[in-house]
Structures are given as C-alpha cells and as structure tokens.
Amino acid sequence: MVKSLIPLRIAGVGYSLPETVITNDDLTKLYDTSDEWIYTRTGIKERRVVSGEQNAIDLGFEASKNALAKAKIDPSEIDLIIAASSAPPDLYPAIACHIQARLGIKTQIPAFDITAACTGLIYGLSIAKAYIASGMYKNILIVATDNNSRLVNWEDRSTSILFGDGAGAMVVTASDDGVDDVIAIDIKSDGHIGDLIELSFDGKNCPLVEQYEPKPTGIRMNGKGVYAFVAKILPHYVENLITSAGMKAEEIDYLIPHQANIRIIQAVQERLGYSDDKVVTNIKYYGNTSAASIPLALAESVEKGKVKLGSTAVLCGFGAGMTWGGAIVRLREGIC
Ligand code: UT7
C-alpha cells in the first residue's frame, strides 16, 4: 500500500449508458434460453448495448464530461488521463488519447490505457493515488469504459447473456484539507489462472514464415471456474482489506461491488453482515459492464439517492487476468 504524502480527494463521478435495451426475452430470439434461467443464475434482466457507430470511446467521453462537471474542474486543468477498458475499440490511439482530444485538452498531458478488465477502476485509482501522493500530478481523470456487446460471441449463450455496455468516470485531485478519500486500496493478480477469461487479438505471422493457429474470436470464459474462484477468495479478501485498514465492517456505510453475478455480490454481503440497503446492485438493468461496472454503480447510486454522501464505501472488483482489488473510499458531498 502507498503511504500518502499528498492526500487524494475524489472530486467528481459520472457515468454514461447507451440507450438500447436488450432484455432476456430478446435473447430468446438468438438461442435457446429463458428469462427465468438467466435471472435466477445471475440477477440480470436486461442490459444496454451500443448500436451503429457508438462505441466505448463515446460512452467514456460522456462519463468523463459528467464527472468533470460534478468536480467543477475544467478539462484544461487535467494533468493525466487514465482509461481502463477490458478491450479498447482501438489498441492505439489509446482510449485516453481519444478522450483527451474529445475534451479539447490542448496541453500535452500524458494519457494512457490500462487493461485490468473489471478491476480497471480500482487499478486506475491505485495508480492515480501514487501519482498524487508523490506530487507528480494534481488533477487526474480516470475513465472506465467497455463495449462488451461487440466482443462477446453472440452464439455462446453461457457468456453473452452476462455482459452489457457502459462507462463510469472519476476525477481525483490533490486534497487541500489533509483528508485522504482513499482510506485503503489494494490490487492483485494471478496470471496462472488467466485462461479463465480470455479475449484474443490475433494477427498473422509474416507470410514468409510458418503460420500459427489463431485462437477463436470473442470473449471465452470458463463461467463455473470464475465463479468458484471468486466466490472462494472475494468475501474473505474484502473482509481482510477492511481489517487491515484498522476498521470494522460496520464502520463502512456501503458496499459497491463489481456487478458480475448477484450470487457473488450476496456472498460478499453475507460475509460483511450487511443489510440490502448497504449494498449497491444495478446488475438487473445493466448486466456486467466490465471496467465500467464499479464507477457506474457508484455514480448512479449517488445520483439516484440510494447512496448518501458524507459516507464511506468499500469498492471491490475482479475480472480477467485474473485481477482483483478493493478500495475503501470517502464519498464527500458534491461528488455527484
Ligand atoms: O467479470 C467477469 C466475471 N465473470 C463471472 O462472474 C462469471 C461467473 N459465472 C457465472 O456467473 C455462471 O457460471 C454462469 C451464469 C456464467 C453460468 O451458470 P452455471 O450454473 O455455471 O451454468 P453452466 O455453464 O454450468 O451450464 C449449466 C447448464 C448447461 O446445460 P447442461 O450441460 O447441464 O445440460 C448449459 O448448457 O445450463 C446450460 N446453459 C444455459 N441454459 C439456458 C448455459 N447457458 C444457458 C443459457 N440459457 N443462457
């Protein structure tokens, strides 16, 4: 964990969703499935998907504008953009560079993407915390965005039912009152089990050499394996994060988890002994929006009044890599 030199303030959060809704019933037109099967196993009823030219960069741009407006920080004041995406529409330019241009930021600030799948926001926040703590940058935009609907294999009913599209953003800045809004943060990975969730981007070898067998396209997931791994480690991990910060679960007001499966969320909830009003879930309406999932759940729940400000929350996520992570954060008045 980084020992803060300069504390960090979460200044604003925002989100963006595509308009098109695909319900579980709609999916029965694609393959043999049912609303009952999907809902009881995952908690998902519908998801949003991009349509036509719209993609994760558009969603990320909108979420960024919203977060900047809440933070009352002009784009020209941003010193660094970190974009987290499971799979950017372009490998280059980075989503962060696209967003720098769309926001009209003329100064030559750094902007880069990170790939930590559904843990992307926590990874981004961890990086931002280190930069702010060191005094290297003051105002940082973290944007997490995914257009999963373009990446799933729509013939694979066990995977494509899960995912949706969306974006969330967070503006963080050097705190001027000595209070750090990141009370604790931790990120982890285990590449040995990376084959649980894969999305390959194969090119072709030089035509003058031996060719190789490209991997299949689209997101490939061992759902049972992911479920078993996460259900085993996550509840304990989140509990440990809280105790290692010298806190008790009851001292934290909200659990804002990655929205991957309602049963995994409930396992963490049970471990922490939280009532339903302390747990943010929007999986029913948006499915798993990967990197966007946590900031989307955070920003929407604050906007809709489910999460009251002047509170604390534990964020936790997991995803391809496998990666996982958690953060205990202060949610001050005015962030949304
Ligand atoms: O951020 C990414 C993190 N990923 C996750 O969190 C995924 C975690 N895993 C899961 O949520 C669950 O494993 C799934 C919801 C993906 C799948 O549930 P499951 O209980 O593990 O189902 P399964 O894949 O073992 O399939 C059970 C049965 C199979 O039929 P048979 O072989 O028992 O006859 C599947 O063919 O259910 C069948 N099935 C379906 N049936 C109706 C699989 N998908 C569907 C479907 N509709 N969409």
Coordinates of C-alpha atoms and ligand atoms in Angstrom, one line a residue:
M1 CA 0.0 0.0 0.0
V2 CA 1.2 3.5 -0.8
K3 CA 1.8 5.7 2.2
S4 CA 0.3 9.0 1.2
L5 CA 2.4 12.1 1.1
I6 CA -0.2 14.3 -0.6
P7 CA -3.7 13.1 0.2
L8 CA -6.3 12.5 -2.6
R9 CA -9.8 13.9 -2.9
I10 CA -12.4 12.3 -5.0
A11 CA -13.8 15.4 -6.7
G12 CA -16.5 14.0 -9.1
V13 CA -18.0 10.9 -10.5
G14 CA -20.1 10.4 -13.6
Y15 CA -21.5 7.7 -15.9
S16 CA -22.9 7.1 -19.3
L17 CA -25.1 4.3 -20.8
P18 CA -26.1 3.5 -24.3
E19 CA -29.9 3.8 -24.9
T20 CA -30.6 0.5 -26.5
V21 CA -32.0 -2.1 -24.0
I22 CA -31.8 -5.8 -24.7
T23 CA -34.0 -7.9 -22.4
N24 CA -33.6 -11.6 -21.5
D25 CA -36.7 -12.2 -23.6
D26 CA -35.0 -10.5 -26.6
L27 CA -32.1 -13.0 -26.2
T28 CA -34.5 -15.9 -26.8
K29 CA -34.5 -14.8 -30.4
L30 CA -30.8 -15.7 -30.6
Y31 CA -30.6 -19.0 -28.8
D32 CA -32.4 -21.4 -26.5
T33 CA -32.6 -19.6 -23.2
S34 CA -35.1 -18.0 -20.9
D35 CA -35.6 -15.1 -18.6
E36 CA -36.0 -17.5 -15.7
W37 CA -32.7 -19.3 -16.4
I38 CA -30.7 -16.0 -16.7
Y39 CA -32.3 -14.2 -13.9
T40 CA -32.1 -16.9 -11.3
R41 CA -28.4 -17.7 -12.1
T42 CA -27.2 -14.1 -12.5
G43 CA -29.7 -11.5 -11.3
I44 CA -29.7 -9.9 -14.8
K45 CA -33.0 -8.9 -16.5
E46 CA -31.6 -6.6 -19.2
R47 CA -28.5 -4.9 -20.4
R48 CA -27.7 -1.8 -22.5
V49 CA -25.8 -2.2 -25.8
V50 CA -24.1 0.2 -28.3
S51 CA -25.7 0.4 -31.7
G52 CA -24.4 1.6 -35.0
E53 CA -21.2 3.7 -34.8
Q54 CA -21.4 4.3 -31.0
N55 CA -18.6 2.6 -29.0
A56 CA -16.7 2.7 -25.7
I57 CA -14.9 5.9 -26.5
D58 CA -18.2 7.7 -26.9
L59 CA -19.5 6.3 -23.7
G60 CA -16.2 7.1 -21.9
F61 CA -16.3 10.7 -23.2
E62 CA -19.8 11.3 -21.9
A63 CA -19.0 9.8 -18.5
S64 CA -15.8 11.9 -18.3
K65 CA -17.7 15.1 -19.1
N66 CA -20.2 14.3 -16.4
A67 CA -17.5 13.6 -13.8
L68 CA -15.6 16.8 -14.7
A69 CA -18.8 18.9 -14.4
K70 CA -19.5 17.4 -10.9
A71 CA -15.9 18.0 -9.9
K72 CA -16.2 21.6 -11.2
I73 CA -12.8 21.1 -12.9
D74 CA -12.3 22.3 -16.4
P75 CA -10.8 19.8 -18.8
S76 CA -7.8 22.1 -19.3
E77 CA -6.9 21.6 -15.6
I78 CA -6.5 17.8 -16.0
D79 CA -2.8 16.7 -15.7
L80 CA -3.3 13.0 -16.6
I81 CA -5.9 10.7 -18.1
I82 CA -6.0 7.0 -17.3
A83 CA -8.6 4.9 -19.2
A84 CA -9.4 1.4 -18.1
S85 CA -11.0 -0.9 -20.6
S86 CA -11.2 -4.7 -21.0
A87 CA -10.8 -4.2 -24.7
P88 CA -10.5 -0.7 -26.3
P89 CA -12.1 -0.2 -29.7
D90 CA -8.6 0.8 -31.0
L91 CA -5.5 -0.7 -29.4
Y92 CA -4.0 2.7 -30.5
P93 CA -4.6 5.5 -30.2
A94 CA -5.5 4.7 -26.6
I95 CA -9.0 5.5 -25.3
A96 CA -7.3 8.0 -23.0
C97 CA -5.8 9.8 -26.0
H98 CA -9.1 9.8 -27.8
I99 CA -10.8 11.3 -24.8
Q100 CA -8.0 13.9 -24.4
A101 CA -8.8 15.1 -27.9
R102 CA -12.6 14.9 -27.5
L103 CA -12.3 17.0 -24.3
G104 CA -10.3 19.6 -26.3
I105 CA -7.3 19.3 -24.0
K106 CA -4.6 21.2 -25.9
T107 CA -1.8 20.8 -23.4
Q108 CA 0.5 17.8 -23.9
I109 CA -0.6 15.8 -20.8
P110 CA 0.1 12.1 -20.5
A111 CA -2.9 9.8 -21.4
F112 CA -2.7 6.0 -21.3
D113 CA -4.9 2.9 -21.1
I114 CA -4.7 0.1 -18.6
T115 CA -6.0 -3.5 -19.0
A116 CA -7.3 -4.9 -15.8
A117 CA -10.7 -5.9 -17.1
C118 CA -13.4 -5.5 -14.4
T119 CA -10.9 -4.4 -11.8
G120 CA -9.8 -1.5 -14.1
L121 CA -11.3 1.3 -11.9
I122 CA -9.5 0.1 -8.8
Y123 CA -6.2 -0.3 -10.7
G124 CA -6.7 3.2 -12.1
L125 CA -7.4 4.7 -8.7
S126 CA -4.4 2.9 -7.3
I127 CA -2.1 4.4 -10.0
A128 CA -3.7 7.9 -9.6
K129 CA -3.2 7.7 -5.8
A130 CA 0.5 7.0 -6.2
Y131 CA 0.9 9.9 -8.7
I132 CA -1.0 12.3 -6.5
A133 CA 0.8 11.2 -3.3
S134 CA 4.2 11.8 -5.0
G135 CA 3.2 15.3 -6.1
M136 CA 3.7 14.4 -9.8
Y137 CA 0.2 15.2 -10.9
K138 CA -2.6 17.1 -9.3
N139 CA -5.8 16.5 -11.3
I140 CA -6.4 13.1 -12.8
L141 CA -9.3 11.8 -14.8
I142 CA -9.9 8.0 -14.5
V143 CA -12.4 6.7 -17.1
A144 CA -13.5 3.1 -17.3
T145 CA -15.5 2.1 -20.3
D146 CA -16.4 -1.1 -22.2
N147 CA -18.4 -2.1 -25.2
N148 CA -18.7 -5.8 -24.4
S149 CA -21.6 -6.3 -26.8
R150 CA -19.1 -6.1 -29.6
L151 CA -16.7 -8.6 -28.1
V152 CA -18.9 -11.4 -26.9
N153 CA -19.6 -14.4 -29.1
W154 CA -23.4 -14.0 -29.6
E155 CA -23.6 -17.7 -30.3
D156 CA -22.3 -18.6 -26.9
R157 CA -25.4 -18.4 -24.6
S158 CA -23.4 -19.1 -21.4
T159 CA -21.3 -15.9 -21.8
S160 CA -23.2 -13.4 -24.0
I161 CA -26.1 -13.2 -21.5
L162 CA -23.9 -11.7 -18.9
F163 CA -22.4 -8.6 -20.5
G164 CA -23.6 -5.1 -21.2
D165 CA -22.0 -1.8 -22.2
G166 CA -21.4 1.4 -20.2
A167 CA -18.9 3.8 -18.8
G168 CA -18.0 5.4 -15.5
A169 CA -15.5 8.1 -14.6
M170 CA -13.9 9.6 -11.6
V171 CA -12.0 12.8 -11.2
V172 CA -9.4 12.8 -8.4
T173 CA -7.3 15.7 -7.2
A174 CA -4.8 16.6 -4.6
S175 CA -6.7 17.2 -1.4
D176 CA -6.1 20.6 0.2
D177 CA -7.6 19.8 3.7
G178 CA -5.3 17.0 4.7
V179 CA -8.0 14.3 4.3
D180 CA -7.4 11.4 2.0
D181 CA -10.5 9.9 0.4
V182 CA -8.8 6.7 -0.3
I183 CA -8.6 5.1 3.2
A184 CA -7.2 1.9 1.8
I185 CA -6.5 0.4 -1.6
D186 CA -5.1 -2.9 -2.8
I187 CA -4.8 -4.6 -6.2
K188 CA -3.9 -8.2 -7.0
S189 CA -3.4 -10.5 -9.9
D190 CA -2.8 -14.2 -10.6
G191 CA -1.8 -14.8 -14.2
H192 CA -1.6 -18.6 -13.6
I193 CA -5.4 -18.7 -13.9
G194 CA -5.5 -16.3 -16.8
D195 CA -7.2 -18.8 -19.0
L196 CA -10.5 -18.5 -17.0
I197 CA -11.5 -15.4 -19.1
E198 CA -9.8 -14.7 -22.4
L199 CA -10.2 -12.3 -25.4
S200 CA -7.5 -12.8 -28.0
F201 CA -6.3 -10.3 -30.5
D202 CA -4.5 -12.4 -33.1
G203 CA -2.8 -11.0 -36.1
K204 CA -0.9 -13.1 -38.7
N205 CA 2.7 -14.1 -38.9
C206 CA 4.9 -12.7 -41.7
P207 CA 3.8 -14.6 -44.9
L208 CA 7.4 -15.8 -45.3
V209 CA 7.4 -17.9 -42.1
E210 CA 5.3 -20.7 -40.6
Q211 CA 1.8 -19.7 -39.7
Y212 CA 0.1 -20.4 -36.4
E213 CA -3.4 -21.5 -35.4
P214 CA -5.3 -18.3 -34.3
K215 CA -7.5 -18.6 -31.2
P216 CA -11.2 -18.2 -31.6
T217 CA -12.6 -14.7 -31.6
G218 CA -14.8 -13.2 -28.9
I219 CA -14.8 -13.4 -25.1
R220 CA -14.2 -17.0 -23.9
M221 CA -15.0 -17.7 -20.3
N222 CA -15.0 -20.7 -18.0
G223 CA -18.0 -19.4 -16.0
K224 CA -18.0 -22.2 -13.5
G225 CA -14.3 -21.7 -12.9
V226 CA -14.6 -18.0 -12.5
Y227 CA -17.5 -18.4 -10.1
A228 CA -15.7 -20.9 -8.0
F229 CA -12.5 -18.9 -7.7
V230 CA -14.2 -15.6 -7.0
A231 CA -16.7 -17.0 -4.5
K232 CA -13.8 -18.6 -2.6
I233 CA -11.5 -15.6 -2.4
L234 CA -13.5 -12.4 -2.6
P235 CA -15.6 -12.3 0.6
H236 CA -12.5 -13.1 2.7
Y237 CA -10.4 -10.6 0.7
V238 CA -12.8 -7.7 1.2
E239 CA -13.1 -8.5 4.9
N240 CA -9.2 -8.5 5.2
L241 CA -9.0 -5.2 3.4
I242 CA -11.3 -3.6 6.0
T243 CA -9.5 -5.1 9.0
S244 CA -6.0 -4.3 7.6
A245 CA -7.2 -0.7 7.4
G246 CA -7.9 -0.9 11.1
M247 CA -11.7 -0.7 10.5
K248 CA -14.7 -2.9 11.3
A249 CA -17.2 -3.8 8.5
E250 CA -20.0 -2.0 10.4
E251 CA -18.0 1.3 10.2
I252 CA -18.4 1.3 6.5
D253 CA -21.7 2.6 5.1
Y254 CA -21.9 0.9 1.7
L255 CA -20.6 -2.0 -0.4
I256 CA -20.3 -1.1 -4.1
P257 CA -19.1 -4.3 -5.8
H258 CA -18.4 -5.2 -9.4
Q259 CA -21.7 -6.3 -10.9
A260 CA -20.9 -9.7 -12.3
N261 CA -23.3 -12.1 -10.6
I262 CA -25.8 -11.3 -7.9
R263 CA -24.9 -14.5 -6.1
I264 CA -21.2 -13.4 -5.8
I265 CA -22.4 -10.0 -4.5
Q266 CA -24.6 -11.7 -1.9
A267 CA -21.6 -13.9 -0.8
V268 CA -19.6 -10.7 0.0
Q269 CA -22.6 -9.0 1.5
E270 CA -23.2 -12.0 3.8
R271 CA -19.5 -12.1 4.9
L272 CA -19.7 -8.4 5.9
G273 CA -23.1 -8.9 7.5
Y274 CA -24.6 -6.0 5.5
S275 CA -28.4 -5.4 5.1
D276 CA -29.6 -4.9 1.5
D277 CA -29.8 -1.1 1.9
K278 CA -26.0 -1.0 2.3
V279 CA -25.3 -2.9 -0.9
V280 CA -25.4 -1.3 -4.3
T281 CA -26.7 -3.5 -7.1
N282 CA -27.7 -2.5 -10.6
I283 CA -26.9 -5.8 -12.4
K284 CA -30.6 -6.4 -13.0
Y285 CA -30.6 -3.5 -15.5
Y286 CA -27.1 -3.3 -16.9
G287 CA -25.5 -6.8 -16.6
N288 CA -21.8 -6.9 -16.3
T289 CA -20.3 -3.8 -17.8
S290 CA -16.7 -4.9 -17.0
A291 CA -14.4 -1.9 -16.2
A292 CA -17.4 0.5 -16.1
S293 CA -19.2 -1.6 -13.5
I294 CA -17.9 -0.1 -10.3
P295 CA -17.8 3.6 -11.2
L296 CA -21.2 3.2 -12.9
A297 CA -22.7 1.6 -9.8
L298 CA -21.1 4.4 -7.7
A299 CA -22.2 7.4 -9.7
E300 CA -25.7 6.1 -10.5
S301 CA -26.4 5.1 -6.8
V302 CA -25.4 8.5 -5.6
E303 CA -27.4 10.3 -8.3
K304 CA -30.5 8.3 -7.5
G305 CA -30.1 8.8 -3.8
K306 CA -29.5 5.2 -2.8
V307 CA -26.0 6.1 -1.6
K308 CA -26.0 9.2 0.7
L309 CA -22.9 11.4 0.6
G310 CA -20.8 12.2 3.6
S311 CA -20.3 8.4 3.8
T312 CA -17.7 5.7 3.3
A313 CA -17.9 2.8 0.8
V314 CA -15.9 -0.3 0.1
L315 CA -15.4 -0.9 -3.6
C316 CA -14.4 -4.4 -4.9
G317 CA -13.8 -5.9 -8.2
F318 CA -12.5 -8.9 -10.1
G319 CA -12.0 -9.9 -13.7
A320 CA -9.9 -11.3 -16.4
G321 CA -6.2 -11.7 -15.6
M322 CA -7.3 -12.8 -13.1
T323 CA -7.2 -9.5 -11.4
W324 CA -9.0 -8.3 -8.3
G325 CA -8.8 -5.4 -5.9
G326 CA -10.6 -3.3 -3.4
A327 CA -10.7 0.2 -2.0
I328 CA -12.2 1.9 1.0
V329 CA -13.2 5.4 0.0
R330 CA -14.8 8.5 1.4
L331 CA -17.7 9.9 -0.6
R332 CA -17.9 13.6 0.1
E333 CA -20.8 15.9 -0.5
G334 CA -20.7 17.3 -4.1
I335 CA -19.1 14.5 -5.9
C336 CA -22.2 13.8 -7.9
Ligands
UT7_1 O1 -16.4 -10.1 -14.9 C1 -16.5 -11.4 -15.5 C2 -16.7 -12.3 -14.4 N1 -17.4 -13.5 -14.8 C3 -18.3 -14.0 -13.9 O2 -18.5 -13.5 -12.8 C4 -19.0 -15.3 -14.3 C5 -19.3 -16.2 -13.1 N2 -20.0 -17.4 -13.5 C6 -21.4 -17.4 -13.6 O3 -22.0 -16.4 -13.4 C7 -22.0 -18.7 -14.0 O4 -21.0 -19.7 -14.2 C8 -22.8 -18.6 -15.4 C9 -24.1 -17.7 -15.1 C10 -22.0 -18.0 -16.4 C11 -23.3 -20.0 -15.8 O5 -24.0 -20.6 -14.8 P1 -23.7 -22.1 -14.4 O6 -24.6 -22.5 -13.4 O7 -22.2 -22.2 -14.1 O8 -24.1 -22.9 -15.8 P2 -23.2 -23.8 -16.7 O9 -22.3 -23.0 -17.6 O10 -22.5 -24.9 -15.9 O11 -24.3 -24.5 -17.5 C12 -25.3 -25.3 -16.9 C13 -26.3 -25.7 -17.9 C14 -25.7 -26.3 -19.1 O12 -26.6 -27.4 -19.6 P3 -26.3 -28.9 -19.3 O13 -24.9 -29.2 -19.9 O14 -26.3 -29.0 -17.8 O15 -27.4 -29.6 -20.0 C15 -25.7 -25.2 -20.1 O16 -25.7 -25.7 -21.5 O17 -27.1 -24.6 -18.4 C16 -26.9 -24.5 -19.8 N3 -26.9 -23.1 -20.2 C17 -28.0 -22.4 -20.4 N4 -29.3 -22.7 -20.5 C18 -30.2 -21.7 -20.8 C19 -25.8 -22.3 -20.3 N5 -26.2 -21.1 -20.6 C20 -27.5 -21.1 -20.7 C21 -28.5 -20.1 -21.0 N6 -29.8 -20.5 -21.0 N7 -28.2 -18.8 -21.3

